[in-house]
Short mmCIF file of C-alpha atoms in Angstrom, two decimals:
data_model
loop_
_atom_site.label_atom_id
_atom_site.label_comp_id
_atom_site.label_asym_id
_atom_site.label_seq_id
_atom_site.Cartn_x
_atom_site.Cartn_y
_atom_site.Cartn_z
CA MET K 1 31.83 -152.72 -156.28
CA ALA K 2 29.24 -151.78 -158.86
CA GLY K 3 25.48 -151.58 -159.16
CA ASN K 4 23.40 -150.31 -162.03
CA GLN K 5 24.25 -146.82 -160.92
CA GLY K 6 22.45 -143.62 -161.68
CA ASN K 7 23.90 -140.20 -162.33
CA SER K 8 25.82 -139.10 -159.25
CA GLY K 9 25.87 -135.40 -160.15
CA LYS K 10 29.42 -135.09 -158.87
CA LYS K 11 32.00 -132.58 -160.03
CA THR K 12 34.46 -133.73 -162.67
CA THR K 13 38.21 -133.26 -162.53
CA HIS K 14 40.17 -132.13 -165.59
CA ASN K 15 41.79 -135.54 -166.05
CA GLU K 16 38.52 -137.43 -166.20
CA LYS K 17 36.51 -135.15 -168.52
CA LYS K 18 37.68 -136.89 -171.67
CA TYR K 19 36.50 -140.23 -170.31
CA LYS K 20 33.03 -139.10 -169.23
CA ASN K 21 29.82 -138.16 -170.94
CA ALA K 22 27.84 -135.00 -170.22
CA ASN K 23 26.31 -136.51 -167.10
CA GLY K 24 29.62 -137.45 -165.52
CA GLN K 25 29.45 -141.20 -166.23
CA PRO K 26 32.03 -143.27 -168.15
CA ARG K 27 31.29 -143.11 -171.86
CA LEU K 28 29.58 -146.08 -173.46
CA LYS K 29 30.85 -147.12 -176.87
CA GLU K 30 28.76 -146.03 -179.83
CA LYS K 31 28.14 -149.67 -180.78
CA SER K 32 26.77 -150.63 -177.37
CA SER K 33 23.35 -152.15 -177.91
CA ARG K 34 20.47 -151.05 -175.73
CA SER K 35 18.08 -153.53 -177.32
CA LYS K 36 19.81 -156.69 -176.07
CA SER K 37 18.76 -156.13 -172.49
CA GLY K 38 15.31 -157.27 -171.51
CA ASN K 39 15.21 -154.62 -168.77
CA VAL K 40 14.27 -151.50 -170.70
CA CYS K 41 13.22 -148.54 -168.58
CA PRO K 42 10.30 -146.55 -170.07
CA TYR K 43 11.71 -143.32 -168.56
CA ALA K 44 15.30 -143.78 -169.76
CA LYS K 45 15.18 -140.98 -172.33
CA LYS K 46 13.40 -138.51 -170.04
CA CYS K 47 14.71 -139.09 -166.53
CA GLY K 48 18.05 -137.64 -165.40
CA GLY K 49 18.66 -140.40 -162.89
CA CYS K 50 20.39 -143.13 -164.92
CA ASP K 51 22.76 -143.34 -167.86
CA TYR K 52 22.94 -147.11 -168.29
CA GLN K 53 19.34 -148.35 -168.24
CA GLY K 54 18.69 -150.65 -171.19
CA VAL K 55 22.39 -151.50 -171.50
CA GLU K 56 23.33 -155.06 -170.61
CA TYR K 57 24.87 -155.26 -167.14
CA LYS K 58 27.98 -157.05 -168.43
CA GLU K 59 28.50 -154.19 -170.87
CA GLN K 60 28.10 -151.66 -168.05
CA LEU K 61 30.78 -153.40 -165.98
CA LYS K 62 33.06 -153.66 -169.01
CA THR K 63 32.75 -149.92 -169.67
CA LYS K 64 33.39 -149.01 -166.03
CA GLN K 65 36.37 -151.38 -165.86
CA ALA K 66 37.95 -149.74 -168.91
CA TYR K 67 37.34 -146.31 -167.40
CA MET K 68 39.00 -147.29 -164.12
CA LYS K 69 42.01 -148.71 -165.95
CA LYS K 70 42.50 -145.46 -167.87
CA LEU K 71 42.46 -143.44 -164.66
CA LEU K 72 44.44 -145.74 -162.37
CA LYS K 73 46.83 -147.51 -164.76
CA PRO K 74 49.76 -145.17 -163.90
CA PHE K 75 49.46 -146.09 -160.23
CA CYS K 76 48.38 -149.70 -159.83
CA PHE K 77 46.87 -152.78 -161.42
CA VAL K 78 43.05 -152.63 -161.43
CA GLU K 79 41.30 -155.81 -160.36
CA PRO K 80 37.96 -156.79 -161.97
CA ILE K 81 34.89 -154.97 -160.67
CA VAL K 82 32.73 -157.03 -158.34
CA GLY K 83 29.27 -156.79 -159.87
CA MET K 84 25.87 -157.56 -158.39
CA LYS K 85 23.98 -160.81 -158.83
CA ASN K 86 20.80 -158.80 -159.34
CA PRO K 87 21.47 -155.16 -160.34
CA LEU K 88 17.81 -154.12 -160.04
CA TYR K 89 15.68 -152.61 -157.24
CA TYR K 90 18.71 -152.26 -154.97
CA ARG K 91 18.44 -148.63 -153.82
CA HIS K 92 17.06 -148.60 -150.28
CA LYS K 93 16.89 -144.81 -150.14
CA VAL K 94 14.25 -143.49 -152.53
CA HIS K 95 13.63 -139.80 -153.14
CA ALA K 96 10.85 -138.24 -155.20
CA ALA K 97 10.32 -134.58 -156.03
CA PHE K 98 6.68 -133.43 -156.25
CA ASP K 99 5.16 -130.89 -158.60
CA CYS K 100 1.94 -130.01 -160.42
CA THR K 101 1.60 -129.56 -164.18
CA ARG K 102 -0.19 -126.64 -165.82
CA ARG K 103 -3.19 -128.91 -166.31
CA GLY K 104 -3.32 -129.61 -162.58
CA GLN K 105 -1.87 -133.14 -162.69
CA ILE K 106 0.23 -134.06 -159.64
CA VAL K 107 3.55 -135.61 -160.61
CA ALA K 108 6.22 -137.30 -158.50
CA GLY K 109 9.60 -138.66 -159.56
CA ALA K 110 13.04 -137.54 -160.71
CA TYR K 111 14.13 -134.39 -162.47
CA ARG K 112 14.46 -134.33 -166.24
CA LYS K 113 18.08 -134.08 -167.37
CA ASN K 114 19.66 -130.69 -166.65
CA THR K 115 16.34 -129.21 -165.45
CA HIS K 116 14.07 -129.03 -162.42
CA ASP K 117 11.11 -130.36 -164.41
CA VAL K 118 9.73 -133.42 -162.62
CA VAL K 119 9.30 -136.60 -164.66
CA ASP K 120 6.30 -138.54 -163.34
CA ILE K 121 7.61 -142.03 -162.49
CA GLU K 122 5.32 -144.84 -161.40
CA SER K 123 8.07 -147.39 -160.79
CA CYS K 124 11.87 -147.19 -161.00
CA MET K 125 13.92 -150.24 -161.92
CA ILE K 126 16.77 -149.50 -159.50
CA GLU K 127 14.67 -148.39 -156.51
CA GLU K 128 13.32 -150.67 -153.78
CA GLN K 129 9.80 -151.59 -154.91
CA GLU K 130 7.82 -151.11 -151.69
CA SER K 131 9.31 -147.63 -151.33
CA ASP K 132 8.10 -146.77 -154.82
CA GLU K 133 4.62 -148.00 -153.93
CA ILE K 134 4.53 -145.76 -150.84
CA ILE K 135 5.45 -142.69 -152.88
CA ARG K 136 2.85 -143.56 -155.51
CA ASP K 137 0.13 -143.88 -152.84
CA ILE K 138 1.12 -140.59 -151.21
CA LYS K 139 0.72 -138.90 -154.60
CA ASP K 140 -2.76 -140.39 -154.94
CA MET K 141 -3.73 -139.24 -151.41
CA LEU K 142 -2.87 -135.55 -151.85
CA ARG K 143 -6.13 -134.40 -153.47
CA SER K 144 -8.39 -136.04 -150.90
CA PHE K 145 -6.42 -134.32 -148.11
CA ARG K 146 -6.25 -131.05 -150.08
CA ILE K 147 -2.46 -130.92 -149.90
CA LYS K 148 -0.88 -128.82 -152.64
CA THR K 149 2.56 -129.48 -154.06
CA TYR K 150 5.24 -126.81 -153.72
CA ASP K 151 5.97 -124.54 -156.67
CA GLU K 152 9.67 -123.65 -156.89
CA ASP K 153 9.00 -120.60 -159.05
CA THR K 154 6.34 -118.94 -156.90
CA GLY K 155 7.28 -120.35 -153.49
CA TYR K 156 3.66 -121.39 -152.85
CA GLY K 157 2.42 -124.85 -151.94
CA LEU K 158 3.27 -127.36 -149.22
CA LEU K 159 4.72 -130.76 -150.23
CA ARG K 160 8.16 -130.53 -151.80
CA HIS K 161 9.67 -134.02 -151.59
CA VAL K 162 9.11 -137.47 -150.14
CA LEU K 163 12.03 -139.57 -148.92
CA VAL K 164 11.62 -143.27 -148.09
CA ARG K 165 14.37 -145.30 -146.43
CA LYS K 166 14.10 -149.03 -145.82
CA GLY K 167 16.41 -151.21 -143.74
CA TYR K 168 17.66 -154.05 -145.93
CA ALA K 169 18.18 -156.49 -143.05
CA THR K 170 15.46 -155.24 -140.67
CA GLY K 171 12.70 -154.29 -143.10
CA GLN K 172 12.00 -151.12 -141.09
CA ILE K 173 10.62 -148.23 -143.17
CA MET K 174 10.92 -144.49 -142.61
CA VAL K 175 8.82 -142.00 -144.59
CA VAL K 176 9.99 -138.38 -144.61
CA LEU K 177 7.52 -135.73 -145.83
CA VAL K 178 9.45 -132.60 -146.79
CA LEU K 179 7.14 -129.60 -146.41
CA ALA K 180 7.52 -125.86 -146.85
CA SER K 181 5.71 -125.38 -143.52
CA PRO K 182 5.65 -127.23 -140.16
CA ILE K 183 1.86 -127.52 -140.41
CA LEU K 184 0.39 -130.55 -142.18
CA PRO K 185 -3.45 -130.39 -142.32
CA SER K 186 -5.13 -133.47 -140.82
CA LYS K 187 -1.71 -134.95 -140.13
CA ASN K 188 -2.99 -137.72 -137.85
CA ASN K 189 -5.58 -138.86 -140.38
CA PHE K 190 -3.04 -138.64 -143.19
CA VAL K 191 -0.56 -140.86 -141.35
CA LYS K 192 -3.34 -143.27 -140.36
CA ALA K 193 -4.52 -143.56 -143.98
CA LEU K 194 -0.95 -144.08 -145.20
CA ARG K 195 -0.25 -146.77 -142.62
CA LYS K 196 -3.48 -148.51 -143.52
CA LYS K 197 -2.14 -148.92 -147.03
CA HIS K 198 1.37 -149.78 -145.80
CA PRO K 199 1.33 -151.25 -142.28
CA ASN K 200 5.08 -152.01 -142.50
CA ILE K 201 5.89 -148.30 -142.11
CA THR K 202 7.89 -147.93 -138.87
CA THR K 203 8.04 -144.15 -138.58
CA VAL K 204 6.81 -141.00 -140.33
CA VAL K 205 8.76 -137.73 -140.06
CA LEU K 206 7.82 -134.22 -141.17
CA ASN K 207 10.91 -132.34 -142.35
CA VAL K 208 10.58 -128.55 -142.61
CA ASN K 209 12.32 -126.92 -145.58
CA ASP K 210 10.97 -123.36 -145.79
CA LYS K 211 13.89 -121.89 -147.75
CA ARG K 212 14.10 -121.06 -151.45
CA THR K 213 16.80 -123.63 -152.08
CA SER K 214 17.54 -126.69 -154.18
CA MET K 215 18.49 -128.64 -151.06
CA VAL K 216 16.04 -131.48 -150.36
CA LEU K 217 16.00 -131.54 -146.55
CA GLY K 218 15.66 -128.70 -144.09
CA ASP K 219 17.15 -128.53 -140.58
CA ARG K 220 14.01 -129.27 -138.54
CA ASN K 221 12.38 -132.70 -138.08
CA ILE K 222 9.01 -133.36 -136.43
CA THR K 223 8.12 -136.98 -135.69
CA LEU K 224 4.50 -137.74 -136.63
CA TYR K 225 4.59 -141.47 -135.93
CA GLY K 226 7.09 -143.90 -134.42
CA LYS K 227 10.58 -143.10 -133.13
CA GLY K 228 11.72 -140.76 -135.88
CA PHE K 229 14.43 -143.15 -137.08
CA ILE K 230 14.92 -146.72 -138.27
CA GLU K 231 17.65 -149.28 -137.71
CA ASP K 232 19.48 -151.58 -140.10
CA LYS K 233 22.12 -154.28 -139.76
CA LEU K 234 25.42 -154.18 -141.64
CA CYS K 235 28.46 -156.46 -141.19
CA GLY K 236 27.03 -157.76 -137.93
CA CYS K 237 26.42 -154.30 -136.40
CA ILE K 238 23.16 -152.40 -135.82
CA PHE K 239 22.95 -148.83 -137.13
CA ARG K 240 20.45 -146.06 -136.45
CA ILE K 241 19.37 -144.06 -139.50
CA SER K 242 17.77 -140.62 -139.13
CA PRO K 243 16.25 -138.55 -141.97
CA GLY K 244 19.47 -136.64 -142.67
CA SER K 245 21.98 -139.38 -141.87
CA PHE K 246 24.31 -140.66 -144.56
CA TYR K 247 23.89 -144.40 -145.09
CA GLN K 248 24.92 -146.25 -148.24
CA VAL K 249 21.96 -146.85 -150.56
CA ASN K 250 23.17 -150.21 -151.88
CA PRO K 251 23.40 -152.45 -148.78
CA VAL K 252 24.45 -155.63 -150.60
CA GLN K 253 27.50 -154.07 -152.25
CA THR K 254 28.24 -151.91 -149.21
CA GLU K 255 28.78 -154.98 -147.05
CA LEU K 256 31.17 -156.46 -149.61
CA LEU K 257 33.02 -153.14 -149.93
CA TYR K 258 33.43 -152.55 -146.18
CA GLU K 259 34.54 -156.12 -145.49
CA LYS K 260 37.14 -155.87 -148.26
CA ALA K 261 38.43 -152.49 -147.08
CA ILE K 262 38.80 -153.64 -143.48
CA HIS K 263 40.40 -156.92 -144.51
CA GLU K 264 43.00 -155.09 -146.57
CA ALA K 265 43.74 -152.74 -143.65
CA HIS K 266 45.46 -155.71 -141.95
CA LEU K 267 44.16 -154.79 -138.49
CA THR K 268 45.67 -156.75 -135.59
CA GLY K 269 43.93 -155.10 -132.64
CA LYS K 270 46.69 -152.57 -131.90
CA GLU K 271 46.23 -149.96 -134.63
CA ARG K 272 45.03 -146.37 -134.36
CA VAL K 273 42.43 -145.89 -137.11
CA ILE K 274 40.95 -142.61 -138.37
CA ASP K 275 37.53 -142.82 -140.03
CA ALA K 276 37.42 -139.55 -141.97
CA TYR K 277 33.99 -138.30 -143.13
CA CYS K 278 32.55 -141.02 -140.89
CA GLY K 279 28.82 -140.23 -141.25
CA THR K 280 26.88 -142.38 -138.78
CA GLY K 281 30.06 -144.27 -137.94
CA THR K 282 29.44 -147.40 -140.00
CA ILE K 283 32.99 -148.11 -141.22
CA GLY K 284 34.66 -147.04 -137.99
CA ILE K 285 32.36 -149.11 -135.76
CA ILE K 286 32.86 -152.20 -137.92
CA ALA K 287 36.65 -151.65 -137.96
CA ALA K 288 36.75 -151.04 -134.19
CA LYS K 289 36.18 -154.73 -133.52
CA ASN K 290 39.68 -155.43 -134.90
CA ALA K 291 41.50 -152.19 -134.04
CA GLY K 292 43.08 -150.71 -130.94
CA GLU K 293 41.49 -147.26 -131.24
CA VAL K 294 39.23 -145.57 -133.79
CA ILE K 295 38.63 -141.83 -134.27
CA GLY K 296 35.59 -140.82 -136.34
CA VAL K 297 35.25 -137.30 -137.77
CA GLU K 298 32.11 -135.87 -139.38
CA LEU K 299 30.78 -132.37 -139.99
CA ASN K 300 27.07 -133.28 -139.97
CA ARG K 301 25.80 -132.85 -136.39
CA ASP K 302 22.87 -135.26 -136.76
CA ALA K 303 25.13 -137.95 -138.20
CA ILE K 304 27.54 -137.62 -135.27
CA ARG K 305 24.65 -137.95 -132.82
CA ASP K 306 23.61 -141.17 -134.53
CA ALA K 307 27.24 -142.36 -134.61
CA VAL K 308 27.58 -142.01 -130.83
CA ILE K 309 24.29 -143.88 -130.33
CA ASN K 310 25.40 -146.56 -132.81
CA ALA K 311 28.64 -147.16 -130.91
CA LYS K 312 26.73 -147.60 -127.64
CA ARG K 313 24.13 -149.79 -129.35
CA ASN K 314 26.90 -152.15 -130.49
CA ASP K 315 28.85 -151.93 -127.21
CA ILE K 316 31.91 -150.50 -128.99
CA ARG K 317 34.06 -148.69 -126.43
CA ASN K 318 37.27 -148.02 -128.33
CA ILE K 319 35.87 -145.38 -130.69
CA ARG K 320 35.53 -141.58 -130.27
CA PHE K 321 33.60 -139.22 -132.53
CA TYR K 322 34.28 -135.56 -133.28
CA ASN K 323 31.85 -133.11 -134.87
CA ASP K 324 34.31 -131.28 -137.13
CA ASP K 325 35.50 -130.92 -140.70
CA ALA K 326 37.67 -133.97 -141.42
CA GLY K 327 40.29 -131.97 -143.30
CA LYS K 328 40.59 -129.31 -140.59
CA PHE K 329 40.64 -131.93 -137.84
CA MET K 330 43.43 -133.95 -139.45
CA VAL K 331 45.49 -130.85 -140.22
CA GLU K 332 45.33 -129.95 -136.52
CA MET K 333 46.29 -133.53 -135.57
CA ALA K 334 49.29 -133.34 -137.89
CA GLN K 335 50.33 -129.98 -136.44
CA LYS K 336 50.32 -131.53 -132.97
CA GLY K 337 52.61 -134.29 -134.19
CA GLU K 338 50.03 -137.05 -133.74
CA LYS K 339 50.21 -140.25 -135.77
CA ALA K 340 47.81 -142.85 -137.15
CA ASP K 341 48.26 -146.36 -138.46
CA VAL K 342 45.30 -146.50 -140.84
CA VAL K 343 43.15 -143.78 -142.42
CA ILE K 344 39.81 -144.81 -143.94
CA MET K 345 38.18 -142.07 -145.97
CA ASP K 346 34.80 -141.80 -147.66
CA PRO K 347 35.02 -138.21 -148.93
CA PRO K 348 32.24 -135.91 -150.14
CA ARG K 349 31.44 -135.44 -153.81
CA THR K 350 34.10 -132.77 -154.25
CA GLY K 351 36.81 -135.12 -152.99
CA SER K 352 39.60 -134.31 -150.55
CA ASP K 353 41.53 -131.05 -150.75
CA GLU K 354 45.30 -130.58 -150.71
CA ALA K 355 45.37 -129.65 -147.02
CA PHE K 356 43.61 -132.88 -146.07
CA LEU K 357 45.95 -135.07 -148.14
CA SER K 358 49.00 -133.22 -146.82
CA SER K 359 47.79 -133.90 -143.30
CA VAL K 360 47.45 -137.59 -144.17
CA VAL K 361 51.12 -137.70 -145.16
CA LYS K 362 52.14 -135.93 -141.92
CA LEU K 363 50.07 -138.33 -139.82
CA ALA K 364 52.09 -141.08 -141.54
CA PRO K 365 49.54 -143.92 -141.58
CA LEU K 366 50.80 -147.26 -142.84
CA ILE K 367 47.64 -147.71 -144.91
CA LEU K 368 45.12 -145.34 -146.52
CA LYS K 369 41.77 -146.80 -147.63
CA ASP K 370 39.86 -144.49 -149.98
CA ILE K 371 36.21 -145.54 -150.35
CA ALA K 372 35.27 -143.01 -153.02
CA ASP K 373 31.81 -142.99 -154.65
CA ASP K 374 33.28 -141.31 -157.71
CA ILE K 375 36.29 -143.11 -159.22
CA GLY K 376 37.52 -139.77 -160.56
CA MET K 377 37.81 -138.51 -156.99
CA HIS K 378 39.71 -141.69 -156.09
CA GLU K 379 42.09 -141.14 -159.02
CA SER K 380 42.70 -137.58 -157.81
CA THR K 381 43.52 -138.83 -154.31
CA VAL K 382 45.85 -141.54 -155.60
CA SER K 383 47.69 -139.18 -157.96
CA ARG K 384 48.37 -136.67 -155.20
CA ILE K 385 49.17 -139.05 -152.36
CA THR K 386 51.57 -141.25 -154.36
CA THR K 387 53.78 -138.27 -155.15
CA ASN K 388 54.87 -138.40 -151.50
CA LYS K 389 55.99 -141.57 -149.70
CA TYR K 390 53.08 -143.83 -150.58
CA VAL K 391 52.51 -146.50 -153.21
CA ALA K 392 49.17 -147.55 -154.68
CA THR K 393 48.12 -151.18 -155.04
CA PRO K 394 44.82 -152.87 -155.92
CA HIS K 395 44.30 -153.38 -152.19
CA GLY K 396 44.87 -149.81 -150.95
CA ILE K 397 47.45 -147.05 -150.65
CA PHE K 398 50.38 -148.15 -148.51
CA GLU K 399 53.30 -146.34 -146.92
CA LEU K 400 56.48 -147.42 -148.72
CA LYS K 401 58.05 -148.77 -145.53
CA PHE K 402 54.98 -150.91 -144.81
CA PHE K 403 54.64 -151.95 -148.43
CA PHE K 404 58.24 -153.07 -148.84
CA ASN K 405 58.36 -154.76 -145.44
CA SER K 406 55.20 -156.65 -146.38
CA GLY K 407 56.34 -157.64 -149.86
CA LEU K 408 53.68 -158.61 -152.38
CA GLU K 409 50.34 -160.32 -151.97
CA LEU K 410 49.71 -162.81 -154.76
CA ASP K 411 46.41 -163.58 -156.44
CA ASP K 412 45.94 -166.67 -154.26
CA GLY K 413 46.34 -164.59 -151.07
CA SER K 414 49.86 -165.80 -150.24
CA GLN K 415 52.71 -163.38 -149.50
CA VAL K 416 56.15 -162.97 -151.06
CA GLY K 417 58.57 -161.12 -148.80
CA SER K 418 60.42 -158.02 -149.95
CA GLU K 419 63.80 -159.80 -149.76
CA SER K 420 62.52 -162.45 -152.19
CA VAL K 421 61.24 -159.76 -154.54
CA LYS K 422 64.55 -157.93 -154.28
CA ALA K 423 66.46 -161.14 -155.04
CA LEU K 424 64.25 -161.83 -158.06
CA ILE K 425 64.84 -158.34 -159.47
CA LYS K 426 68.62 -158.50 -158.86
CA LYS K 427 68.89 -161.91 -160.49
CA PHE K 428 66.85 -160.74 -163.43
CA ILE K 429 69.12 -157.71 -163.89
CA ALA K 430 72.28 -159.80 -163.54
CA ASP K 431 71.06 -162.32 -166.15
CA GLU K 432 70.18 -159.62 -168.66
CA ASP K 433 72.55 -158.32 -171.34
CA PRO K 434 74.18 -155.21 -169.77
CA LYS K 435 73.88 -153.38 -173.10
CA ALA K 436 70.19 -154.11 -173.50
CA PRO K 437 67.77 -151.40 -172.31
CA LEU K 438 66.06 -152.33 -169.06
CA SER K 439 62.75 -150.66 -168.32
CA ASP K 440 60.36 -150.79 -165.40
CA GLU K 441 57.88 -152.45 -167.76
CA ARG K 442 60.30 -155.36 -168.33
CA ILE K 443 60.85 -155.80 -164.60
CA GLY K 444 57.10 -155.72 -164.07
CA GLU K 445 56.58 -158.34 -166.78
CA MET K 446 59.22 -160.55 -165.15
CA LEU K 447 57.53 -160.32 -161.74
CA LYS K 448 54.16 -161.03 -163.33
CA ASP K 449 55.60 -164.10 -165.08
CA ARG K 450 57.37 -165.43 -161.97
CA LEU K 451 54.84 -164.51 -159.29
CA LYS K 452 51.60 -164.35 -161.29
CA VAL K 453 50.85 -160.89 -159.94
CA ASN K 454 50.34 -157.59 -161.81
CA ILE K 455 52.47 -154.63 -160.72
CA ALA K 456 52.09 -151.10 -162.08
CA ARG K 457 55.10 -149.32 -163.57
CA LEU K 458 55.07 -146.69 -160.83
CA THR K 459 55.20 -149.43 -158.18
CA VAL K 460 58.20 -151.06 -159.89
CA ALA K 461 59.94 -147.67 -160.04
CA LYS K 462 59.38 -147.18 -156.31
CA TYR K 463 60.67 -150.70 -155.68
CA ARG K 464 63.80 -149.73 -157.57
CA THR K 465 64.26 -146.59 -155.47
CA ALA K 466 63.37 -148.05 -152.08
CA LEU K 467 65.46 -151.21 -152.59
CA ASP K 468 68.38 -149.30 -154.14
CA ILE K 469 68.02 -150.99 -157.51
CA PRO K 470 69.86 -148.88 -160.12
CA SER K 471 68.49 -147.67 -163.41
CA SER K 472 69.58 -149.38 -166.65
CA SER K 473 72.37 -146.83 -167.19
CA ARG K 474 74.03 -147.72 -163.86
CA ARG K 475 73.34 -151.44 -163.46
CA LYS K 476 76.69 -152.63 -164.91
CA GLU K 477 78.65 -150.64 -162.33
CA HIS K 478 76.32 -151.71 -159.51
CA PHE K 479 76.84 -155.42 -160.05
#
């Protein structure tokens, strides 16, 4: 699922470096034209937020598709990326850093590439427009309320950041003022003046970040107006969103992604599902409607609190949440000999470590769904997990036993049983010249021709092993 994505700032693995530019995004070809698109961002050359602005959306998807194929080709066929109908103004979480120039001009926006210099941005082409307007009006209000912006070098000043979150389905708006002190002068009048300009604002929260750090939010929240949180609707469920809660910024694509992931998990109402790195419980709560039991694990305490509330809000009773590191929690589960049927993971930017993935193998789930923000992290997970007893497909990572019992899913959604696949491969081998070399590629091409489905070489090789199909050097003796 792809939007007109900005720079994620995530760490890069060794394997993906040659496919990425300096900002961690897939490289665009030198001949890619930035003049063909009518949507040209005036900040594109200054701002460090986006790498693709001014590039036609079709070209963006083409570049990302090629990048995914390079990374995942050894493991599985890569289906076409599902793009957005309108790849503009989709981010419903908008963050602006505040600063003051040497001439005394207040600026608010994103950081210049590879610096902490703030680029003054009036309107961003990928950010929700009302949120941008709120930030712009807050900037204009600062002088009249004598509020100074924070200076990272000296540690003086008050306003550091403004965060605006808007519910896509509900329209509820939360404004978070990140200050270096818990005291906001004339706070009631400030909130009143802001709400006069934007009456749709549901809640205003003062977040205290008094540390010399690059982190945006501090640990303490003070509600100045409203409930201190907003709610949004996703896949038929209501979710509470607090200032520090993780909630996907692209709600349109998120709904498509979650529905696809849960559909491919083949839940029947009996499975034990683990939602690793669960955040506010979105994926787990949605999956719980079709599962027997769901376990959500998240390290962020505020997110877990919201997750528990979200489960009650949606009357979901077959889900439990644990405030713990997902890797540590699953390692302990594996040590106790516990099992799971499905593991859904949405890992942090650094990806999942070896201990976590080893615990996944020990828990022996039939299906692993990796919802990675960074495709490089997904490639790392796939490469490590498929060296054990799992096989990758375009629809998820499956345990070999489950995969071969299930057979293949064709492009039209129909199924071909493993016995039929086995018979096809055996007949193909028997009809071939025994002296002719027989490769996994040729078997894969045969299956693609007969079944109209793409199968990666590694998958064919695992079919050969699991179904006791000999290599080309032994096939004459076998038959």
